[in-house]
Amino acid sequence: QVHLVESGGRLVQAGDSLRLSCAVASRSFSTLTLGWFRQAPGKERQFIAGINTWPRRSAYIEESMEDRFLIFRDNDRKEVYLEMFSVKPEDTAVYYCAADEYGKSNARVVGDFGYWGRGTQVTVSS
């Protein structure tokens, strides 16, 4: 079982930076593939970034977001983070943390992840 709780979402202004956190309860945290998605009203859930540890630790970010988003994990704290830079109003969404217990590399679609948090709201004002 994996339990995820996101935090850090809030109202920010365009151009600000923001860090989201996800606390992960799991006996096998170090082998999980972890990801961040977002969902805006009326839109499908969108992949942002993922990070896995096998065969080696690697992070990957959706190409259109590579210049403004960063993902990293702390295996000691059992947390994964999404760092957002120069946020825009179109970044407004509920942001979700997700986990894949099988450690898939390059997991990018909703179906790759078996566990989800409840989300944290990010609102960017112009």
Backbone atoms as SQL, in Angstrom:
CREATE TABLE atoms (id INTEGER PRIMARY KEY, chain TEXT, resi INTEGER, resn TEXT, atom TEXT, x REAL, y REAL, z REAL);
INSERT INTO atoms VALUES
  (1, 'A', 1, 'GLN', 'N', 0.830, -1.195, 0.000),
  (2, 'A', 1, 'GLN', 'CA', 0.000, 0.000, 0.000),
  (3, 'A', 1, 'GLN', 'C', 0.870, 1.253, 0.000),
  (4, 'A', 2, 'VAL', 'N', 0.415, 2.258, -0.709),
  (5, 'A', 2, 'VAL', 'CA', 1.116, 3.539, -0.788),
  (6, 'A', 2, 'VAL', 'C', 0.092, 4.638, -0.528),
  (7, 'A', 3, 'HIS', 'N', 0.446, 5.534, 0.356),
  (8, 'A', 3, 'HIS', 'CA', -0.440, 6.657, 0.677),
  (9, 'A', 3, 'HIS', 'C', 0.315, 7.957, 0.404),
  (10, 'A', 4, 'LEU', 'N', -0.332, 8.854, -0.353),
  (11, 'A', 4, 'LEU', 'CA', 0.328, 10.099, -0.754),
  (12, 'A', 4, 'LEU', 'C', -0.492, 11.306, -0.320),
  (13, 'A', 5, 'VAL', 'N', 0.185, 12.308, 0.185),
  (14, 'A', 5, 'VAL', 'CA', -0.485, 13.538, 0.602),
  (15, 'A', 5, 'VAL', 'C', 0.293, 14.733, 0.058),
  (16, 'A', 6, 'GLU', 'N', -0.374, 15.490, -0.806),
  (17, 'A', 6, 'GLU', 'CA', 0.252, 16.675, -1.384),
  (18, 'A', 6, 'GLU', 'C', 0.061, 17.889, -0.486),
  (19, 'A', 7, 'SER', 'N', 0.968, 18.844, -0.598),
  (20, 'A', 7, 'SER', 'CA', 0.833, 20.107, 0.117),
  (21, 'A', 7, 'SER', 'C', 1.585, 21.189, -0.633),
  (22, 'A', 8, 'GLY', 'N', 1.318, 22.419, -0.265),
  (23, 'A', 8, 'GLY', 'CA', 2.045, 23.540, -0.849),
  (24, 'A', 8, 'GLY', 'C', 1.257, 24.354, -1.842),
  (25, 'A', 9, 'GLY', 'N', 0.125, 23.862, -2.280),
  (26, 'A', 9, 'GLY', 'CA', -0.679, 24.625, -3.227),
  (27, 'A', 9, 'GLY', 'C', -1.273, 25.867, -2.577),
  (28, 'A', 10, 'ARG', 'N', -1.322, 26.946, -3.339),
  (29, 'A', 10, 'ARG', 'CA', -1.861, 28.194, -2.815),
  (30, 'A', 10, 'ARG', 'C', -2.088, 29.166, -3.952),
  (31, 'A', 11, 'LEU', 'N', -2.579, 30.334, -3.625),
  (32, 'A', 11, 'LEU', 'CA', -2.752, 31.407, -4.591),
  (33, 'A', 11, 'LEU', 'C', -1.430, 32.158, -4.730),
  (34, 'A', 12, 'VAL', 'N', -0.948, 32.272, -5.959),
  (35, 'A', 12, 'VAL', 'CA', 0.289, 32.989, -6.230),
  (36, 'A', 12, 'VAL', 'C', 0.072, 33.930, -7.414),
  (37, 'A', 13, 'GLN', 'N', 1.041, 34.802, -7.613),
  (38, 'A', 13, 'GLN', 'CA', 0.958, 35.728, -8.735),
  (39, 'A', 13, 'GLN', 'C', 1.800, 35.227, -9.894),
  (40, 'A', 14, 'ALA', 'N', 1.429, 35.609, -11.076),
  (41, 'A', 14, 'ALA', 'CA', 2.195, 35.241, -12.260),
  (42, 'A', 14, 'ALA', 'C', 3.646, 35.689, -12.080),
  (43, 'A', 15, 'GLY', 'N', 4.557, 34.793, -12.442),
  (44, 'A', 15, 'GLY', 'CA', 5.973, 35.089, -12.288),
  (45, 'A', 15, 'GLY', 'C', 6.590, 34.550, -11.014),
  (46, 'A', 16, 'ASP', 'N', 5.771, 34.168, -10.056),
  (47, 'A', 16, 'ASP', 'CA', 6.283, 33.630, -8.790),
  (48, 'A', 16, 'ASP', 'C', 6.830, 32.215, -8.971),
  (49, 'A', 17, 'SER', 'N', 7.534, 31.759, -7.965),
  (50, 'A', 17, 'SER', 'CA', 7.975, 30.372, -7.884),
  (51, 'A', 17, 'SER', 'C', 7.204, 29.679, -6.764),
  (52, 'A', 18, 'LEU', 'N', 7.075, 28.378, -6.884),
  (53, 'A', 18, 'LEU', 'CA', 6.275, 27.632, -5.915),
  (54, 'A', 18, 'LEU', 'C', 6.811, 26.207, -5.833),
  (55, 'A', 19, 'ARG', 'N', 6.880, 25.681, -4.623),
  (56, 'A', 19, 'ARG', 'CA', 7.291, 24.296, -4.444),
  (57, 'A', 19, 'ARG', 'C', 6.139, 23.501, -3.852),
  (58, 'A', 20, 'LEU', 'N', 5.786, 22.430, -4.522),
  (59, 'A', 20, 'LEU', 'CA', 4.804, 21.496, -4.006),
  (60, 'A', 20, 'LEU', 'C', 5.531, 20.303, -3.402),
  (61, 'A', 21, 'SER', 'N', 4.960, 19.776, -2.337),
  (62, 'A', 21, 'SER', 'CA', 5.534, 18.611, -1.677),
  (63, 'A', 21, 'SER', 'C', 4.534, 17.474, -1.662),
  (64, 'A', 22, 'CYS', 'N', 5.051, 16.274, -1.615),
  (65, 'A', 22, 'CYS', 'CA', 4.198, 15.092, -1.512),
  (66, 'A', 22, 'CYS', 'C', 4.846, 14.133, -0.523),
  (67, 'A', 23, 'ALA', 'N', 4.182, 13.920, 0.584),
  (68, 'A', 23, 'ALA', 'CA', 4.645, 12.959, 1.576),
  (69, 'A', 23, 'ALA', 'C', 4.114, 11.582, 1.206),
  (70, 'A', 24, 'VAL', 'N', 5.009, 10.615, 1.191),
  (71, 'A', 24, 'VAL', 'CA', 4.658, 9.276, 0.731),
  (72, 'A', 24, 'VAL', 'C', 4.853, 8.268, 1.856),
  (73, 'A', 25, 'ALA', 'N', 3.783, 7.567, 2.192),
  (74, 'A', 25, 'ALA', 'CA', 3.870, 6.491, 3.183),
  (75, 'A', 25, 'ALA', 'C', 3.950, 5.176, 2.431),
  (76, 'A', 26, 'SER', 'N', 5.106, 4.538, 2.527),
  (77, 'A', 26, 'SER', 'CA', 5.309, 3.280, 1.825),
  (78, 'A', 26, 'SER', 'C', 6.533, 2.585, 2.416),
  (79, 'A', 27, 'ARG', 'N', 6.480, 1.283, 2.520),
  (80, 'A', 27, 'ARG', 'CA', 7.637, 0.519, 3.000),
  (81, 'A', 27, 'ARG', 'C', 8.718, 0.415, 1.941),
  (82, 'A', 28, 'SER', 'N', 8.342, 0.695, 0.687),
  (83, 'A', 28, 'SER', 'CA', 9.295, 0.546, -0.414),
  (84, 'A', 28, 'SER', 'C', 9.473, 1.863, -1.163),
  (85, 'A', 29, 'PHE', 'N', 9.526, 2.954, -0.423),
  (86, 'A', 29, 'PHE', 'CA', 9.591, 4.272, -1.066),
  (87, 'A', 29, 'PHE', 'C', 10.734, 4.356, -2.066),
  (88, 'A', 30, 'SER', 'N', 11.892, 3.842, -1.713),
  (89, 'A', 30, 'SER', 'CA', 13.082, 4.043, -2.543),
  (90, 'A', 30, 'SER', 'C', 12.969, 3.397, -3.910),
  (91, 'A', 31, 'THR', 'N', 12.068, 2.449, -4.079),
  (92, 'A', 31, 'THR', 'CA', 11.922, 1.778, -5.377),
  (93, 'A', 31, 'THR', 'C', 10.721, 2.273, -6.176),
  (94, 'A', 32, 'LEU', 'N', 9.940, 3.171, -5.602),
  (95, 'A', 32, 'LEU', 'CA', 8.767, 3.674, -6.304),
  (96, 'A', 32, 'LEU', 'C', 9.159, 4.600, -7.446),
  (97, 'A', 33, 'THR', 'N', 8.406, 4.540, -8.513),
  (98, 'A', 33, 'THR', 'CA', 8.427, 5.620, -9.494),
  (99, 'A', 33, 'THR', 'C', 7.372, 6.617, -9.060),
  (100, 'A', 34, 'LEU', 'N', 7.757, 7.870, -9.013),
  (101, 'A', 34, 'LEU', 'CA', 6.850, 8.920, -8.544),
  (102, 'A', 34, 'LEU', 'C', 6.611, 9.939, -9.644),
  (103, 'A', 35, 'GLY', 'N', 5.432, 10.503, -9.655),
  (104, 'A', 35, 'GLY', 'CA', 5.118, 11.463, -10.697),
  (105, 'A', 35, 'GLY', 'C', 4.225, 12.582, -10.211),
  (106, 'A', 36, 'TRP', 'N', 4.196, 13.641, -10.981),
  (107, 'A', 36, 'TRP', 'CA', 3.298, 14.762, -10.760),
  (108, 'A', 36, 'TRP', 'C', 2.436, 14.967, -11.995),
  (109, 'A', 37, 'PHE', 'N', 1.155, 15.175, -11.763),
  (110, 'A', 37, 'PHE', 'CA', 0.187, 15.490, -12.801),
  (111, 'A', 37, 'PHE', 'C', -0.583, 16.730, -12.364),
  (112, 'A', 38, 'ARG', 'N', -1.317, 17.293, -13.304),
  (113, 'A', 38, 'ARG', 'CA', -2.225, 18.380, -12.959),
  (114, 'A', 38, 'ARG', 'C', -3.496, 18.263, -13.777),
  (115, 'A', 39, 'GLN', 'N', -4.551, 18.830, -13.233),
  (116, 'A', 39, 'GLN', 'CA', -5.827, 18.804, -13.922),
  (117, 'A', 39, 'GLN', 'C', -6.534, 20.138, -13.731),
  (118, 'A', 40, 'ALA', 'N', -6.755, 20.812, -14.833),
  (119, 'A', 40, 'ALA', 'CA', -7.492, 22.064, -14.818),
  (120, 'A', 40, 'ALA', 'C', -8.974, 21.773, -15.046),
  (121, 'A', 41, 'PRO', 'N', -9.852, 22.675, -14.632),
  (122, 'A', 41, 'PRO', 'CA', -11.291, 22.443, -14.809),
  (123, 'A', 41, 'PRO', 'C', -11.637, 22.154, -16.265),
  (124, 'A', 42, 'GLY', 'N', -12.372, 21.082, -16.481),
  (125, 'A', 42, 'GLY', 'CA', -12.828, 20.744, -17.814),
  (126, 'A', 42, 'GLY', 'C', -11.779, 20.109, -18.706),
  (127, 'A', 43, 'LYS', 'N', -10.605, 19.835, -18.153),
  (128, 'A', 43, 'LYS', 'CA', -9.530, 19.248, -18.952),
  (129, 'A', 43, 'LYS', 'C', -9.102, 17.903, -18.380),
  (130, 'A', 44, 'GLU', 'N', -8.396, 17.141, -19.194),
  (131, 'A', 44, 'GLU', 'CA', -7.893, 15.850, -18.751),
  (132, 'A', 44, 'GLU', 'C', -6.676, 16.038, -17.839),
  (133, 'A', 45, 'ARG', 'N', -6.432, 15.011, -17.046),
  (134, 'A', 45, 'ARG', 'CA', -5.258, 15.045, -16.188),
  (135, 'A', 45, 'ARG', 'C', -3.996, 14.994, -17.071),
  (136, 'A', 46, 'GLN', 'N', -3.062, 15.881, -16.775),
  (137, 'A', 46, 'GLN', 'CA', -1.895, 16.082, -17.617),
  (138, 'A', 46, 'GLN', 'C', -0.620, 15.713, -16.889),
  (139, 'A', 47, 'PHE', 'N', 0.227, 14.930, -17.533),
  (140, 'A', 47, 'PHE', 'CA', 1.510, 14.562, -16.963),
  (141, 'A', 47, 'PHE', 'C', 2.445, 15.771, -16.927),
  (142, 'A', 48, 'ILE', 'N', 3.181, 15.908, -15.820),
  (143, 'A', 48, 'ILE', 'CA', 4.168, 16.979, -15.714),
  (144, 'A', 48, 'ILE', 'C', 5.586, 16.408, -15.646),
  (145, 'A', 49, 'ALA', 'N', 5.803, 15.527, -14.672),
  (146, 'A', 49, 'ALA', 'CA', 7.162, 15.047, -14.438),
  (147, 'A', 49, 'ALA', 'C', 7.143, 13.730, -13.686),
  (148, 'A', 50, 'GLY', 'N', 8.209, 12.968, -13.861),
  (149, 'A', 50, 'GLY', 'CA', 8.353, 11.705, -13.152),
  (150, 'A', 50, 'GLY', 'C', 9.786, 11.499, -12.708),
  (151, 'A', 51, 'ILE', 'N', 9.948, 10.617, -11.722),
  (152, 'A', 51, 'ILE', 'CA', 11.294, 10.312, -11.253),
  (153, 'A', 51, 'ILE', 'C', 11.318, 8.870, -10.763),
  (154, 'A', 52, 'ASN', 'N', 12.281, 8.118, -11.222),
  (155, 'A', 52, 'ASN', 'CA', 12.398, 6.725, -10.806),
  (156, 'A', 52, 'ASN', 'C', 13.818, 6.453, -10.324),
  (157, 'A', 53, 'THR', 'N', 14.014, 5.265, -9.780),
  (158, 'A', 53, 'THR', 'CA', 15.322, 4.944, -9.218),
  (159, 'A', 53, 'THR', 'C', 15.974, 3.738, -9.869),
  (160, 'A', 54, 'TRP', 'N', 15.259, 3.062, -10.765),
  (161, 'A', 54, 'TRP', 'CA', 15.832, 1.885, -11.420),
  (162, 'A', 54, 'TRP', 'C', 15.644, 1.998, -12.908),
  (163, 'A', 55, 'PRO', 'N', 16.636, 1.633, -13.746),
  (164, 'A', 55, 'PRO', 'CA', 17.929, 1.087, -13.365),
  (165, 'A', 55, 'PRO', 'C', 18.869, 2.112, -12.734),
  (166, 'A', 56, 'ARG', 'N', 18.544, 3.354, -12.843),
  (167, 'A', 56, 'ARG', 'CA', 19.300, 4.398, -12.148),
  (168, 'A', 56, 'ARG', 'C', 18.324, 5.539, -11.907),
  (169, 'A', 57, 'ARG', 'N', 18.674, 6.393, -10.938),
  (170, 'A', 57, 'ARG', 'CA', 17.778, 7.499, -10.659),
  (171, 'A', 57, 'ARG', 'C', 17.743, 8.420, -11.871),
  (172, 'A', 58, 'SER', 'N', 16.561, 8.684, -12.345),
  (173, 'A', 58, 'SER', 'CA', 16.428, 9.599, -13.467),
  (174, 'A', 58, 'SER', 'C', 15.124, 10.357, -13.351),
  (175, 'A', 59, 'ALA', 'N', 15.178, 11.611, -13.730),
  (176, 'A', 59, 'ALA', 'CA', 14.000, 12.474, -13.730),
  (177, 'A', 59, 'ALA', 'C', 13.680, 12.861, -15.168),
  (178, 'A', 60, 'TYR', 'N', 12.417, 12.978, -15.450),
  (179, 'A', 60, 'TYR', 'CA', 12.002, 13.345, -16.800),
  (180, 'A', 60, 'TYR', 'C', 10.791, 14.259, -16.686),
  (181, 'A', 61, 'ILE', 'N', 10.760, 15.234, -17.549),
  (182, 'A', 61, 'ILE', 'CA', 9.730, 16.265, -17.502),
  (183, 'A', 61, 'ILE', 'C', 9.108, 16.403, -18.872),
  (184, 'A', 62, 'GLU', 'N', 7.812, 16.623, -18.882),
  (185, 'A', 62, 'GLU', 'CA', 7.111, 16.864, -20.141),
  (186, 'A', 62, 'GLU', 'C', 7.833, 17.978, -20.897),
  (187, 'A', 63, 'GLU', 'N', 8.060, 17.728, -22.149),
  (188, 'A', 63, 'GLU', 'CA', 8.921, 18.619, -22.929),
  (189, 'A', 63, 'GLU', 'C', 8.485, 20.081, -22.857),
  (190, 'A', 64, 'SER', 'N', 7.200, 20.328, -22.915),
  (191, 'A', 64, 'SER', 'CA', 6.705, 21.707, -22.920),
  (192, 'A', 64, 'SER', 'C', 6.896, 22.407, -21.581),
  (193, 'A', 65, 'MET', 'N', 7.281, 21.672, -20.556),
  (194, 'A', 65, 'MET', 'CA', 7.420, 22.242, -19.220),
  (195, 'A', 65, 'MET', 'C', 8.856, 22.203, -18.716),
  (196, 'A', 66, 'GLU', 'N', 9.755, 21.734, -19.524),
  (197, 'A', 66, 'GLU', 'CA', 11.132, 21.521, -19.061),
  (198, 'A', 66, 'GLU', 'C', 11.797, 22.796, -18.569),
  (199, 'A', 67, 'ASP', 'N', 11.402, 23.927, -19.106),
  (200, 'A', 67, 'ASP', 'CA', 12.105, 25.161, -18.741),
  (201, 'A', 67, 'ASP', 'C', 11.588, 25.763, -17.448),
  (202, 'A', 68, 'ARG', 'N', 10.460, 25.260, -16.913),
  (203, 'A', 68, 'ARG', 'CA', 9.883, 25.904, -15.735),
  (204, 'A', 68, 'ARG', 'C', 9.571, 24.961, -14.581),
  (205, 'A', 69, 'PHE', 'N', 9.725, 23.661, -14.777),
  (206, 'A', 69, 'PHE', 'CA', 9.386, 22.703, -13.728),
  (207, 'A', 69, 'PHE', 'C', 10.573, 21.806, -13.425),
  (208, 'A', 70, 'LEU', 'N', 10.653, 21.415, -12.164),
  (209, 'A', 70, 'LEU', 'CA', 11.719, 20.552, -11.712),
  (210, 'A', 70, 'LEU', 'C', 11.137, 19.557, -10.719),
  (211, 'A', 71, 'ILE', 'N', 11.541, 18.295, -10.831),
  (212, 'A', 71, 'ILE', 'CA', 11.089, 17.274, -9.885),
  (213, 'A', 71, 'ILE', 'C', 12.309, 16.695, -9.177),
  (214, 'A', 72, 'PHE', 'N', 12.180, 16.470, -7.879),
  (215, 'A', 72, 'PHE', 'CA', 13.235, 15.790, -7.151),
  (216, 'A', 72, 'PHE', 'C', 12.632, 15.084, -5.949),
  (217, 'A', 73, 'ARG', 'N', 13.376, 14.128, -5.416),
  (218, 'A', 73, 'ARG', 'CA', 12.869, 13.313, -4.316),
  (219, 'A', 73, 'ARG', 'C', 13.894, 13.243, -3.199),
  (220, 'A', 74, 'ASP', 'N', 13.401, 13.011, -2.006),
  (221, 'A', 74, 'ASP', 'CA', 14.257, 12.818, -0.841),
  (222, 'A', 74, 'ASP', 'C', 13.891, 11.469, -0.247),
  (223, 'A', 75, 'ASN', 'N', 14.740, 10.473, -0.464),
  (224, 'A', 75, 'ASN', 'CA', 14.425, 9.126, 0.000),
  (225, 'A', 75, 'ASN', 'C', 14.468, 9.016, 1.525),
  (226, 'A', 76, 'ASP', 'N', 15.239, 9.881, 2.174),
  (227, 'A', 76, 'ASP', 'CA', 15.293, 9.844, 3.636),
  (228, 'A', 76, 'ASP', 'C', 14.014, 10.401, 4.240),
  (229, 'A', 77, 'ARG', 'N', 13.486, 11.451, 3.672),
  (230, 'A', 77, 'ARG', 'CA', 12.256, 12.071, 4.164),
  (231, 'A', 77, 'ARG', 'C', 11.018, 11.426, 3.556),
  (232, 'A', 78, 'LYS', 'N', 11.214, 10.597, 2.547),
  (233, 'A', 78, 'LYS', 'CA', 10.086, 9.968, 1.836),
  (234, 'A', 78, 'LYS', 'C', 9.157, 11.039, 1.263),
  (235, 'A', 79, 'GLU', 'N', 9.747, 11.939, 0.554),
  (236, 'A', 79, 'GLU', 'CA', 8.968, 12.993, -0.074),
  (237, 'A', 79, 'GLU', 'C', 9.431, 13.194, -1.521),
  (238, 'A', 80, 'VAL', 'N', 8.519, 13.683, -2.330),
  (239, 'A', 80, 'VAL', 'CA', 8.837, 14.083, -3.694),
  (240, 'A', 80, 'VAL', 'C', 8.317, 15.503, -3.877),
  (241, 'A', 81, 'TYR', 'N', 9.037, 16.277, -4.654),
  (242, 'A', 81, 'TYR', 'CA', 8.752, 17.695, -4.777),
  (243, 'A', 81, 'TYR', 'C', 8.594, 18.091, -6.242),
  (244, 'A', 82, 'LEU', 'N', 7.789, 19.104, -6.449),
  (245, 'A', 82, 'LEU', 'CA', 7.685, 19.736, -7.758),
  (246, 'A', 82, 'LEU', 'C', 7.992, 21.211, -7.573),
  (247, 'A', 83, 'GLU', 'N', 9.036, 21.648, -8.203),
  (248, 'A', 83, 'GLU', 'CA', 9.432, 23.049, -8.147),
  (249, 'A', 83, 'GLU', 'C', 8.921, 23.721, -9.417),
  (250, 'A', 84, 'MET', 'N', 8.203, 24.815, -9.236),
  (251, 'A', 84, 'MET', 'CA', 7.622, 25.535, -10.362),
  (252, 'A', 84, 'MET', 'C', 8.216, 26.936, -10.404),
  (253, 'A', 85, 'PHE', 'N', 8.639, 27.359, -11.561),
  (254, 'A', 85, 'PHE', 'CA', 9.243, 28.680, -11.738),
  (255, 'A', 85, 'PHE', 'C', 8.419, 29.501, -12.719),
  (256, 'A', 86, 'SER', 'N', 8.442, 30.799, -12.520),
  (257, 'A', 86, 'SER', 'CA', 7.757, 31.721, -13.447),
  (258, 'A', 86, 'SER', 'C', 6.358, 31.217, -13.790),
  (259, 'A', 87, 'VAL', 'N', 5.565, 31.012, -12.771),
  (260, 'A', 87, 'VAL', 'CA', 4.232, 30.437, -13.004),
  (261, 'A', 87, 'VAL', 'C', 3.370, 31.378, -13.825),
  (262, 'A', 88, 'LYS', 'N', 2.424, 30.772, -14.537),
  (263, 'A', 88, 'LYS', 'CA', 1.530, 31.512, -15.418),
  (264, 'A', 88, 'LYS', 'C', 0.081, 31.199, -15.028),
  (265, 'A', 89, 'PRO', 'N', -0.850, 32.067, -15.399),
  (266, 'A', 89, 'PRO', 'CA', -2.256, 31.771, -15.091),
  (267, 'A', 89, 'PRO', 'C', -2.703, 30.405, -15.621),
  (268, 'A', 90, 'GLU', 'N', -2.160, 29.982, -16.738),
  (269, 'A', 90, 'GLU', 'CA', -2.540, 28.681, -17.298),
  (270, 'A', 90, 'GLU', 'C', -1.996, 27.506, -16.489),
  (271, 'A', 91, 'ASP', 'N', -1.171, 27.778, -15.485),
  (272, 'A', 91, 'ASP', 'CA', -0.724, 26.723, -14.576),
  (273, 'A', 91, 'ASP', 'C', -1.758, 26.443, -13.482),
  (274, 'A', 92, 'THR', 'N', -2.791, 27.227, -13.448),
  (275, 'A', 92, 'THR', 'CA', -3.846, 27.015, -12.461),
  (276, 'A', 92, 'THR', 'C', -4.482, 25.644, -12.652),
  (277, 'A', 93, 'ALA', 'N', -4.469, 24.853, -11.593),
  (278, 'A', 93, 'ALA', 'CA', -4.978, 23.478, -11.677),
  (279, 'A', 93, 'ALA', 'C', -4.880, 22.832, -10.302),
  (280, 'A', 94, 'VAL', 'N', -5.458, 21.665, -10.199),
  (281, 'A', 94, 'VAL', 'CA', -5.196, 20.810, -9.050),
  (282, 'A', 94, 'VAL', 'C', -4.002, 19.926, -9.414),
  (283, 'A', 95, 'TYR', 'N', -3.014, 19.896, -8.532),
  (284, 'A', 95, 'TYR', 'CA', -1.789, 19.147, -8.789),
  (285, 'A', 95, 'TYR', 'C', -1.798, 17.870, -7.956),
  (286, 'A', 96, 'TYR', 'N', -1.516, 16.764, -8.636),
  (287, 'A', 96, 'TYR', 'CA', -1.573, 15.452, -8.016),
  (288, 'A', 96, 'TYR', 'C', -0.209, 14.775, -8.022),
  (289, 'A', 97, 'CYS', 'N', 0.052, 14.103, -6.943),
  (290, 'A', 97, 'CYS', 'CA', 1.220, 13.250, -6.823),
  (291, 'A', 97, 'CYS', 'C', 0.761, 11.808, -7.048),
  (292, 'A', 98, 'ALA', 'N', 1.602, 11.007, -7.706),
  (293, 'A', 98, 'ALA', 'CA', 1.236, 9.634, -8.013),
  (294, 'A', 98, 'ALA', 'C', 2.434, 8.712, -7.831),
  (295, 'A', 99, 'ALA', 'N', 2.137, 7.446, -7.587),
  (296, 'A', 99, 'ALA', 'CA', 3.196, 6.465, -7.374),
  (297, 'A', 99, 'ALA', 'C', 2.923, 5.184, -8.140),
  (298, 'A', 100, 'ASP', 'N', 4.007, 4.605, -8.646),
  (299, 'A', 100, 'ASP', 'CA', 3.951, 3.302, -9.289),
  (300, 'A', 100, 'ASP', 'C', 4.809, 2.346, -8.468),
  (301, 'A', 101, 'GLU', 'N', 4.208, 1.343, -7.878),
  (302, 'A', 101, 'GLU', 'CA', 4.939, 0.437, -6.982),
  (303, 'A', 101, 'GLU', 'C', 5.866, -0.498, -7.732),
  (304, 'A', 102, 'TYR', 'N', 5.731, -0.600, -9.054),
  (305, 'A', 102, 'TYR', 'CA', 6.568, -1.510, -9.828),
  (306, 'A', 102, 'TYR', 'C', 7.816, -0.834, -10.374),
  (307, 'A', 103, 'GLY', 'N', 7.951, 0.460, -10.106),
  (308, 'A', 103, 'GLY', 'CA', 9.180, 1.147, -10.494),
  (309, 'A', 103, 'GLY', 'C', 9.391, 1.277, -11.985),
  (310, 'A', 104, 'LYS', 'N', 8.320, 1.427, -12.732),
  (311, 'A', 104, 'LYS', 'CA', 8.457, 1.560, -14.178),
  (312, 'A', 104, 'LYS', 'C', 9.312, 2.773, -14.519),
  (313, 'A', 105, 'SER', 'N', 10.171, 2.604, -15.494),
  (314, 'A', 105, 'SER', 'CA', 10.926, 3.752, -15.980),
  (315, 'A', 105, 'SER', 'C', 10.089, 4.501, -16.999),
  (316, 'A', 106, 'ASN', 'N', 10.239, 5.809, -17.010),
  (317, 'A', 106, 'ASN', 'CA', 9.555, 6.662, -17.967),
  (318, 'A', 106, 'ASN', 'C', 8.023, 6.533, -17.915),
  (319, 'A', 107, 'ALA', 'N', 7.477, 6.306, -16.742),
  (320, 'A', 107, 'ALA', 'CA', 6.022, 6.274, -16.590),
  (321, 'A', 107, 'ALA', 'C', 5.480, 7.675, -16.843),
  (322, 'A', 108, 'ARG', 'N', 4.479, 7.795, -17.731),
  (323, 'A', 108, 'ARG', 'CA', 4.007, 9.113, -18.134),
  (324, 'A', 108, 'ARG', 'C', 2.492, 9.244, -18.240),
  (325, 'A', 109, 'VAL', 'N', 1.777, 8.149, -18.241),
  (326, 'A', 109, 'VAL', 'CA', 0.335, 8.254, -18.396),
  (327, 'A', 109, 'VAL', 'C', -0.353, 7.864, -17.098),
  (328, 'A', 110, 'VAL', 'N', -1.602, 8.277, -16.975),
  (329, 'A', 110, 'VAL', 'CA', -2.347, 8.028, -15.748),
  (330, 'A', 110, 'VAL', 'C', -2.342, 6.548, -15.396),
  (331, 'A', 111, 'GLY', 'N', -2.505, 5.703, -16.388),
  (332, 'A', 111, 'GLY', 'CA', -2.572, 4.271, -16.153),
  (333, 'A', 111, 'GLY', 'C', -1.286, 3.632, -15.681),
  (334, 'A', 112, 'ASP', 'N', -0.175, 4.359, -15.765),
  (335, 'A', 112, 'ASP', 'CA', 1.109, 3.827, -15.281),
  (336, 'A', 112, 'ASP', 'C', 1.209, 3.870, -13.767),
  (337, 'A', 113, 'PHE', 'N', 0.356, 4.661, -13.138),
  (338, 'A', 113, 'PHE', 'CA', 0.461, 4.897, -11.694),
  (339, 'A', 113, 'PHE', 'C', -0.752, 4.301, -10.976),
  (340, 'A', 114, 'GLY', 'N', -0.467, 3.537, -9.940),
  (341, 'A', 114, 'GLY', 'CA', -1.538, 2.853, -9.235),
  (342, 'A', 114, 'GLY', 'C', -2.035, 3.560, -7.991),
  (343, 'A', 115, 'TYR', 'N', -1.293, 4.547, -7.542),
  (344, 'A', 115, 'TYR', 'CA', -1.657, 5.251, -6.312),
  (345, 'A', 115, 'TYR', 'C', -1.615, 6.758, -6.548),
  (346, 'A', 116, 'TRP', 'N', -2.591, 7.438, -5.946),
  (347, 'A', 116, 'TRP', 'CA', -2.736, 8.882, -6.160),
  (348, 'A', 116, 'TRP', 'C', -3.046, 9.589, -4.844),
  (349, 'A', 117, 'GLY', 'N', -2.555, 10.825, -4.743),
  (350, 'A', 117, 'GLY', 'CA', -2.978, 11.675, -3.659),
  (351, 'A', 117, 'GLY', 'C', -4.283, 12.357, -4.008),
  (352, 'A', 118, 'ARG', 'N', -4.774, 13.176, -3.090),
  (353, 'A', 118, 'ARG', 'CA', -6.054, 13.845, -3.310),
  (354, 'A', 118, 'ARG', 'C', -5.896, 15.179, -4.002),
  (355, 'A', 119, 'GLY', 'N', -4.659, 15.634, -4.163),
  (356, 'A', 119, 'GLY', 'CA', -4.411, 16.855, -4.906),
  (357, 'A', 119, 'GLY', 'C', -4.283, 18.090, -4.036),
  (358, 'A', 120, 'THR', 'N', -3.615, 19.096, -4.605),
  (359, 'A', 120, 'THR', 'CA', -3.485, 20.393, -3.954),
  (360, 'A', 120, 'THR', 'C', -3.721, 21.468, -5.009),
  (361, 'A', 121, 'GLN', 'N', -4.494, 22.471, -4.653),
  (362, 'A', 121, 'GLN', 'CA', -4.903, 23.487, -5.613),
  (363, 'A', 121, 'GLN', 'C', -3.837, 24.569, -5.752),
  (364, 'A', 122, 'VAL', 'N', -3.483, 24.837, -6.993),
  (365, 'A', 122, 'VAL', 'CA', -2.602, 25.962, -7.315),
  (366, 'A', 122, 'VAL', 'C', -3.392, 26.941, -8.178),
  (367, 'A', 123, 'THR', 'N', -3.434, 28.165, -7.734),
  (368, 'A', 123, 'THR', 'CA', -4.123, 29.209, -8.490),
  (369, 'A', 123, 'THR', 'C', -3.149, 30.340, -8.763),
  (370, 'A', 124, 'VAL', 'N', -3.027, 30.687, -10.029),
  (371, 'A', 124, 'VAL', 'CA', -2.095, 31.742, -10.428),
  (372, 'A', 124, 'VAL', 'C', -2.895, 32.930, -10.938),
  (373, 'A', 125, 'SER', 'N', -2.724, 34.049, -10.283),
  (374, 'A', 125, 'SER', 'CA', -3.418, 35.263, -10.701),
  (375, 'A', 125, 'SER', 'C', -2.524, 36.063, -11.647),
  (376, 'A', 126, 'SER', 'N', -3.165, 36.753, -12.562),
  (377, 'A', 126, 'SER', 'CA', -2.402, 37.532, -13.548),
  (378, 'A', 126, 'SER', 'C', -2.089, 38.924, -13.039);
